[in-house]
Amino acid sequence: MSDTKRINRSNIHDLITISKLLTIGELDKAQKYLKEYQDKYPDSNHFAYLSTYARFLGCVGKYDEAIDIFINILNQNKKSNNVSESLFYLVMLLLKKGKYDEAYSYCSMIDYKQLENRPSRFTVNTKRAYNFLKKELGLDSDVYDIDSYSMMQLYYYSNELAKSHIYDRHNVDSNFDLEISKYSFYINYESFENLYSVINLALLCAEKTFEYAYGDVYYFRIKDIGIDLYDYSFTDILKVITNNNSFEILSMFPVEEQKKFNGNINEIITEQIMEYHSSKSTKKVSQIDKFNKKYKIK
């Protein structure tokens, strides 16, 4: 049976499973499934398998090997339905290697219509990467989504805009939307400004967990930093996203702590944080407030 026919049957499910595991960072499981796939199909060399394999290599830090595979399969399979998705991953790898000219060249080849049926992160992150590259290469800034928050912050960063954006999107007493996240801050703006200042200082000696195409990601542990509006429990984990290689905060919000988390969580114990805790409200969200927030009733 030809390799092309096999990919149209059961093994496509295996590759989808591996891809999903890579997306959520379950590298050990992904490696296990990948080994089982390779044992089952030792001669597999089709586009879907090679692009998944290259993704795995990129996730474990073998950037050069992953880049070579992506470039090779893209040169040989320009009509594949997954070309733009693979171009996206190639661009991300080239960004990590600092090869901006090459990344920009491949980014310009992406067909956004081909990404319409993919998760939104492909389109959004590709456009952000495209903007980032144009900025770094000193090219025309009249590009996609320049009037969006993230793009404005890339070109004309403002601390005040960042604070307003974060508070409006991630605080329950503001315009918090349960469709964005089930966790929120539950503090007044003065307390939020205090927290923002503390994180600005903490970033100076914090360890980043990983890098997006358009920003760096940090995690901090701060007791009861966010509330779960479904069961009223608290989380101690704060996710912070900054512009690439800078301490310019783009967003920060409470998230659930993962049982298996490979990244670093920075610990914060400062007087400012103690002041933040003493000033924040501890009352629970009422069922009425929860309903109103969920269905956007004023």
CSV table of C-alpha atoms in Angstrom, one decimal:
chain,number,residue,atom,x,y,z
A,1,MET,CA,0.0,0.0,0.0
A,2,SER,CA,1.4,3.4,-0.9
A,3,ASP,CA,2.3,5.9,1.7
A,4,THR,CA,-0.2,8.4,0.2
A,5,LYS,CA,-3.0,6.0,0.7
A,6,ARG,CA,-2.0,5.2,4.3
A,7,ILE,CA,-2.1,8.8,5.3
A,8,ASN,CA,-5.7,9.1,4.3
A,9,ARG,CA,-6.7,6.4,6.8
A,10,SER,CA,-6.0,5.5,10.4
A,11,ASN,CA,-2.6,7.1,10.9
A,12,ILE,CA,-3.9,10.6,10.3
A,13,HIS,CA,-5.5,10.3,13.7
A,14,ASP,CA,-2.2,9.4,15.3
A,15,LEU,CA,-0.6,12.5,13.8
A,16,ILE,CA,-3.4,14.8,14.9
A,17,THR,CA,-3.0,13.4,18.5
A,18,ILE,CA,0.8,14.1,18.4
A,19,SER,CA,0.1,17.6,17.1
A,20,LYS,CA,-2.4,18.3,19.9
A,21,LEU,CA,0.1,17.1,22.5
A,22,LEU,CA,2.8,19.4,21.1
A,23,THR,CA,0.4,22.3,21.2
A,24,ILE,CA,-0.3,21.9,24.9
A,25,GLY,CA,3.3,21.1,25.8
A,26,GLU,CA,3.0,17.4,26.6
A,27,LEU,CA,6.4,16.6,25.0
A,28,ASP,CA,6.9,13.3,26.8
A,29,LYS,CA,3.6,11.9,25.6
A,30,ALA,CA,4.1,13.3,22.1
A,31,GLN,CA,7.5,11.6,21.9
A,32,LYS,CA,5.9,8.3,23.0
A,33,TYR,CA,3.2,8.5,20.4
A,34,LEU,CA,5.7,9.6,17.7
A,35,LYS,CA,8.0,6.6,18.5
A,36,GLU,CA,5.0,4.3,18.2
A,37,TYR,CA,4.0,5.9,14.9
A,38,GLN,CA,7.6,5.5,13.5
A,39,ASP,CA,7.6,1.8,14.6
A,40,LYS,CA,4.3,1.3,12.9
A,41,TYR,CA,5.1,3.2,9.7
A,42,PRO,CA,9.0,3.0,9.4
A,43,ASP,CA,9.0,4.2,5.8
A,44,SER,CA,6.7,7.1,6.3
A,45,ASN,CA,7.9,10.2,4.4
A,46,HIS,CA,4.7,12.1,3.5
A,47,PHE,CA,4.2,15.8,4.2
A,48,ALA,CA,1.9,15.4,7.2
A,49,TYR,CA,4.3,13.1,9.1
A,50,LEU,CA,7.4,15.1,8.3
A,51,SER,CA,5.9,18.4,9.3
A,52,THR,CA,4.7,16.9,12.6
A,53,TYR,CA,8.2,15.4,13.1
A,54,ALA,CA,9.8,18.8,12.4
A,55,ARG,CA,7.4,20.4,14.9
A,56,PHE,CA,8.5,17.9,17.5
A,57,LEU,CA,12.2,18.6,16.8
A,58,GLY,CA,11.5,22.3,17.2
A,59,CYS,CA,9.7,21.8,20.5
A,60,VAL,CA,12.7,19.9,22.0
A,61,GLY,CA,15.2,22.6,20.8
A,62,LYS,CA,16.6,21.0,17.7
A,63,TYR,CA,15.9,24.1,15.7
A,64,ASP,CA,18.4,23.6,12.8
A,65,GLU,CA,17.2,20.1,12.1
A,66,ALA,CA,13.6,21.1,12.2
A,67,ILE,CA,14.2,24.1,9.9
A,68,ASP,CA,15.9,21.9,7.3
A,69,ILE,CA,13.0,19.5,7.3
A,70,PHE,CA,10.4,22.2,6.9
A,71,ILE,CA,12.3,23.9,4.1
A,72,ASN,CA,12.8,20.6,2.3
A,73,ILE,CA,9.2,19.5,2.4
A,74,LEU,CA,7.9,23.0,1.6
A,75,ASN,CA,10.1,23.0,-1.6
A,76,GLN,CA,8.7,19.6,-2.6
A,77,ASN,CA,5.0,20.0,-1.6
A,78,LYS,CA,3.9,23.6,-2.5
A,79,LYS,CA,0.3,22.5,-3.2
A,80,SER,CA,-0.3,20.7,0.1
A,81,ASN,CA,-3.3,21.9,2.2
A,82,ASN,CA,-1.0,22.2,5.1
A,83,VAL,CA,1.6,24.5,3.5
A,84,SER,CA,0.7,27.7,5.3
A,85,GLU,CA,0.5,25.9,8.6
A,86,SER,CA,4.0,24.5,8.1
A,87,LEU,CA,5.2,27.9,6.9
A,88,PHE,CA,3.9,29.3,10.2
A,89,TYR,CA,5.9,26.8,12.3
A,90,LEU,CA,9.0,27.5,10.1
A,91,VAL,CA,8.7,31.2,10.7
A,92,MET,CA,8.5,30.6,14.4
A,93,LEU,CA,11.7,28.6,14.3
A,94,LEU,CA,13.5,31.2,12.3
A,95,LEU,CA,12.5,33.8,14.7
A,96,LYS,CA,14.0,31.8,17.6
A,97,LYS,CA,17.2,31.6,15.6
A,98,GLY,CA,17.2,35.3,15.0
A,99,LYS,CA,17.0,34.8,11.2
A,100,TYR,CA,14.6,37.7,10.6
A,101,ASP,CA,15.3,38.2,6.9
A,102,GLU,CA,14.6,34.6,6.1
A,103,ALA,CA,11.6,34.5,8.4
A,104,TYR,CA,10.1,37.6,6.7
A,105,SER,CA,10.6,35.9,3.3
A,106,TYR,CA,8.6,32.8,4.4
A,107,CYS,CA,6.0,34.8,6.3
A,108,SER,CA,5.2,36.7,3.1
A,109,MET,CA,4.4,33.4,1.4
A,110,ILE,CA,1.6,32.4,3.8
A,111,ASP,CA,-1.9,32.2,2.3
A,112,TYR,CA,-4.2,33.5,5.0
A,113,LYS,CA,-7.2,32.0,3.3
A,114,GLN,CA,-5.7,28.6,3.8
A,115,LEU,CA,-5.5,29.3,7.5
A,116,GLU,CA,-9.2,30.2,7.8
A,117,ASN,CA,-10.1,26.7,8.8
A,118,ARG,CA,-7.3,26.4,11.3
A,119,PRO,CA,-7.4,27.6,14.9
A,120,SER,CA,-7.3,31.4,15.1
A,121,ARG,CA,-3.9,31.3,16.7
A,122,PHE,CA,-2.3,30.6,13.3
A,123,THR,CA,-3.7,33.7,11.7
A,124,VAL,CA,-3.3,36.0,14.7
A,125,ASN,CA,0.2,34.9,15.5
A,126,THR,CA,1.3,35.0,11.9
A,127,LYS,CA,0.1,38.5,11.5
A,128,ARG,CA,1.8,39.5,14.7
A,129,ALA,CA,5.0,37.9,13.6
A,130,TYR,CA,4.8,39.7,10.3
A,131,ASN,CA,4.4,43.0,12.0
A,132,PHE,CA,7.2,42.3,14.4
A,133,LEU,CA,9.5,41.4,11.5
A,134,LYS,CA,8.7,44.5,9.6
A,135,LYS,CA,9.5,46.6,12.7
A,136,GLU,CA,12.8,44.8,13.4
A,137,LEU,CA,13.8,45.1,9.7
A,138,GLY,CA,12.9,48.8,9.6
A,139,LEU,CA,10.2,48.2,6.9
A,140,ASP,CA,7.0,50.1,6.3
A,141,SER,CA,4.8,50.0,9.4
A,142,ASP,CA,1.5,50.4,7.5
A,143,VAL,CA,0.7,46.7,7.9
A,144,TYR,CA,-2.0,44.3,9.2
A,145,ASP,CA,-3.9,45.3,12.3
A,146,ILE,CA,-1.8,48.4,13.1
A,147,ASP,CA,-4.9,49.8,15.0
A,148,SER,CA,-5.2,46.7,17.2
A,149,TYR,CA,-4.0,46.8,20.8
A,150,SER,CA,-1.1,44.4,20.4
A,151,MET,CA,0.1,46.1,17.2
A,152,MET,CA,-0.1,49.6,18.7
A,153,GLN,CA,1.9,48.3,21.7
A,154,LEU,CA,4.5,46.9,19.3
A,155,TYR,CA,5.1,50.2,17.6
A,156,TYR,CA,4.1,52.8,20.2
A,157,TYR,CA,4.2,51.2,23.6
A,158,SER,CA,2.3,52.9,26.4
A,159,ASN,CA,2.2,51.8,30.1
A,160,GLU,CA,-1.1,53.5,30.6
A,161,LEU,CA,-2.7,51.8,27.7
A,162,ALA,CA,-1.4,48.4,29.0
A,163,LYS,CA,-2.9,49.0,32.4
A,164,SER,CA,-6.2,50.0,31.0
A,165,HIS,CA,-6.4,47.1,28.6
A,166,ILE,CA,-5.5,44.5,31.2
A,167,TYR,CA,-7.9,45.8,33.8
A,168,ASP,CA,-10.8,46.1,31.4
A,169,ARG,CA,-10.3,42.6,30.1
A,170,HIS,CA,-9.3,40.7,33.3
A,171,ASN,CA,-11.0,42.3,36.3
A,172,VAL,CA,-14.4,41.2,37.4
A,173,ASP,CA,-15.5,44.7,38.6
A,174,SER,CA,-14.8,46.1,35.1
A,175,ASN,CA,-15.8,44.5,31.8
A,176,PHE,CA,-14.7,41.0,32.6
A,177,ASP,CA,-16.0,38.4,30.1
A,178,LEU,CA,-16.2,34.7,31.1
A,179,GLU,CA,-15.7,33.8,27.5
A,180,ILE,CA,-12.1,35.1,27.7
A,181,SER,CA,-11.1,33.2,30.9
A,182,LYS,CA,-12.8,31.8,33.9
A,183,TYR,CA,-10.2,33.4,36.2
A,184,SER,CA,-10.1,37.1,36.9
A,185,PHE,CA,-8.6,39.7,39.2
A,186,TYR,CA,-11.1,40.9,41.9
A,187,ILE,CA,-9.5,44.2,43.0
A,188,ASN,CA,-10.1,47.9,42.6
A,189,TYR,CA,-8.0,49.9,40.1
A,190,GLU,CA,-5.7,51.4,42.8
A,191,SER,CA,-4.8,47.9,44.0
A,192,PHE,CA,-4.3,46.8,40.4
A,193,GLU,CA,-1.9,49.7,39.8
A,194,ASN,CA,0.1,48.6,42.8
A,195,LEU,CA,0.2,45.0,41.5
A,196,TYR,CA,1.3,46.2,38.1
A,197,SER,CA,4.2,48.2,39.6
A,198,VAL,CA,5.3,45.1,41.6
A,199,ILE,CA,5.3,43.0,38.5
A,200,ASN,CA,7.3,45.6,36.6
A,201,LEU,CA,10.0,45.4,39.2
A,202,ALA,CA,9.8,41.6,39.5
A,203,LEU,CA,10.4,41.2,35.7
A,204,LEU,CA,13.9,42.7,36.1
A,205,CYS,CA,15.1,39.4,37.8
A,206,ALA,CA,12.5,36.9,36.6
A,207,GLU,CA,13.1,33.9,34.4
A,208,LYS,CA,10.9,33.7,31.3
A,209,THR,CA,9.2,30.4,30.6
A,210,PHE,CA,9.0,30.6,26.8
A,211,GLU,CA,8.8,32.9,23.9
A,212,TYR,CA,5.9,33.7,21.5
A,213,ALA,CA,6.6,35.1,18.1
A,214,TYR,CA,5.6,38.4,19.4
A,215,GLY,CA,6.3,38.3,23.1
A,216,ASP,CA,7.9,36.6,26.1
A,217,VAL,CA,6.0,34.7,28.7
A,218,TYR,CA,6.6,34.7,32.5
A,219,TYR,CA,4.7,33.0,35.3
A,220,PHE,CA,4.6,34.3,38.9
A,221,ARG,CA,3.2,32.7,42.1
A,222,ILE,CA,1.2,35.2,44.2
A,223,LYS,CA,-1.2,33.8,46.7
A,224,ASP,CA,-4.9,34.2,45.8
A,225,ILE,CA,-4.0,36.4,42.8
A,226,GLY,CA,-7.2,35.4,40.9
A,227,ILE,CA,-10.7,34.0,41.5
A,228,ASP,CA,-12.5,31.3,39.6
A,229,LEU,CA,-16.0,32.7,38.8
A,230,TYR,CA,-17.4,29.2,38.4
A,231,ASP,CA,-16.6,27.7,41.8
A,232,TYR,CA,-15.2,30.8,43.7
A,233,SER,CA,-11.9,29.0,44.3
A,234,PHE,CA,-8.6,31.0,44.1
A,235,THR,CA,-5.5,30.5,41.9
A,236,ASP,CA,-2.0,31.5,42.9
A,237,ILE,CA,-0.6,31.7,39.3
A,238,LEU,CA,-0.2,34.9,37.3
A,239,LYS,CA,0.7,34.8,33.6
A,240,VAL,CA,2.6,37.8,32.2
A,241,ILE,CA,3.3,38.5,28.5
A,242,THR,CA,5.8,41.2,27.5
A,243,ASN,CA,7.1,42.5,24.1
A,244,ASN,CA,10.0,40.4,22.8
A,245,ASN,CA,13.3,40.9,24.8
A,246,SER,CA,11.8,43.7,26.9
A,247,PHE,CA,10.0,44.3,30.1
A,248,GLU,CA,7.1,46.1,28.4
A,249,ILE,CA,4.0,44.4,29.7
A,250,LEU,CA,1.4,43.5,27.0
A,251,SER,CA,-1.0,41.5,29.3
A,252,MET,CA,-1.2,39.7,32.6
A,253,PHE,CA,-4.0,37.6,34.0
A,254,PRO,CA,-4.6,34.8,36.6
A,255,VAL,CA,-4.5,31.2,35.2
A,256,GLU,CA,-5.0,27.8,36.6
A,257,GLU,CA,-1.9,26.0,37.9
A,258,GLN,CA,-1.1,22.9,35.8
A,259,LYS,CA,-0.3,19.7,37.6
A,260,LYS,CA,2.4,18.9,35.0
A,261,PHE,CA,4.2,22.2,34.2
A,262,ASN,CA,7.6,22.2,32.7
A,263,GLY,CA,8.2,26.0,32.9
A,264,ASN,CA,9.6,28.1,35.7
A,265,ILE,CA,7.2,29.9,38.1
A,266,ASN,CA,8.8,32.9,39.7
A,267,GLU,CA,8.1,33.4,43.4
A,268,ILE,CA,7.1,36.9,44.6
A,269,ILE,CA,7.3,37.9,48.3
A,270,THR,CA,7.6,41.6,48.8
A,271,GLU,CA,6.1,44.4,51.0
A,272,GLN,CA,4.2,45.7,48.0
A,273,ILE,CA,2.5,42.4,47.5
A,274,MET,CA,1.5,42.3,51.1
A,275,GLU,CA,0.0,45.8,50.7
A,276,TYR,CA,-1.8,44.5,47.6
A,277,HIS,CA,-3.3,41.6,49.6
A,278,SER,CA,-4.4,43.8,52.5
A,279,SER,CA,-6.2,46.1,50.2
A,280,LYS,CA,-8.0,43.7,47.9
A,281,SER,CA,-11.6,42.7,48.4
A,282,THR,CA,-12.2,39.2,49.7
A,283,LYS,CA,-16.0,39.0,49.3
A,284,LYS,CA,-17.4,36.3,47.0
A,285,VAL,CA,-19.0,37.0,43.7
A,286,SER,CA,-22.8,36.6,44.1
A,287,GLN,CA,-24.8,34.3,41.8
A,288,ILE,CA,-26.5,37.4,40.4
A,289,ASP,CA,-23.2,39.1,39.6
A,290,LYS,CA,-21.9,35.9,38.0
A,291,PHE,CA,-25.1,35.6,35.8
A,292,ASN,CA,-24.9,39.2,34.8
A,293,LYS,CA,-21.2,38.9,33.8
A,294,LYS,CA,-21.8,35.8,31.8
A,295,TYR,CA,-24.7,37.1,29.8
A,296,LYS,CA,-23.4,40.7,29.7
A,297,ILE,CA,-26.4,42.2,31.5
A,298,LYS,CA,-25.7,45.7,32.7
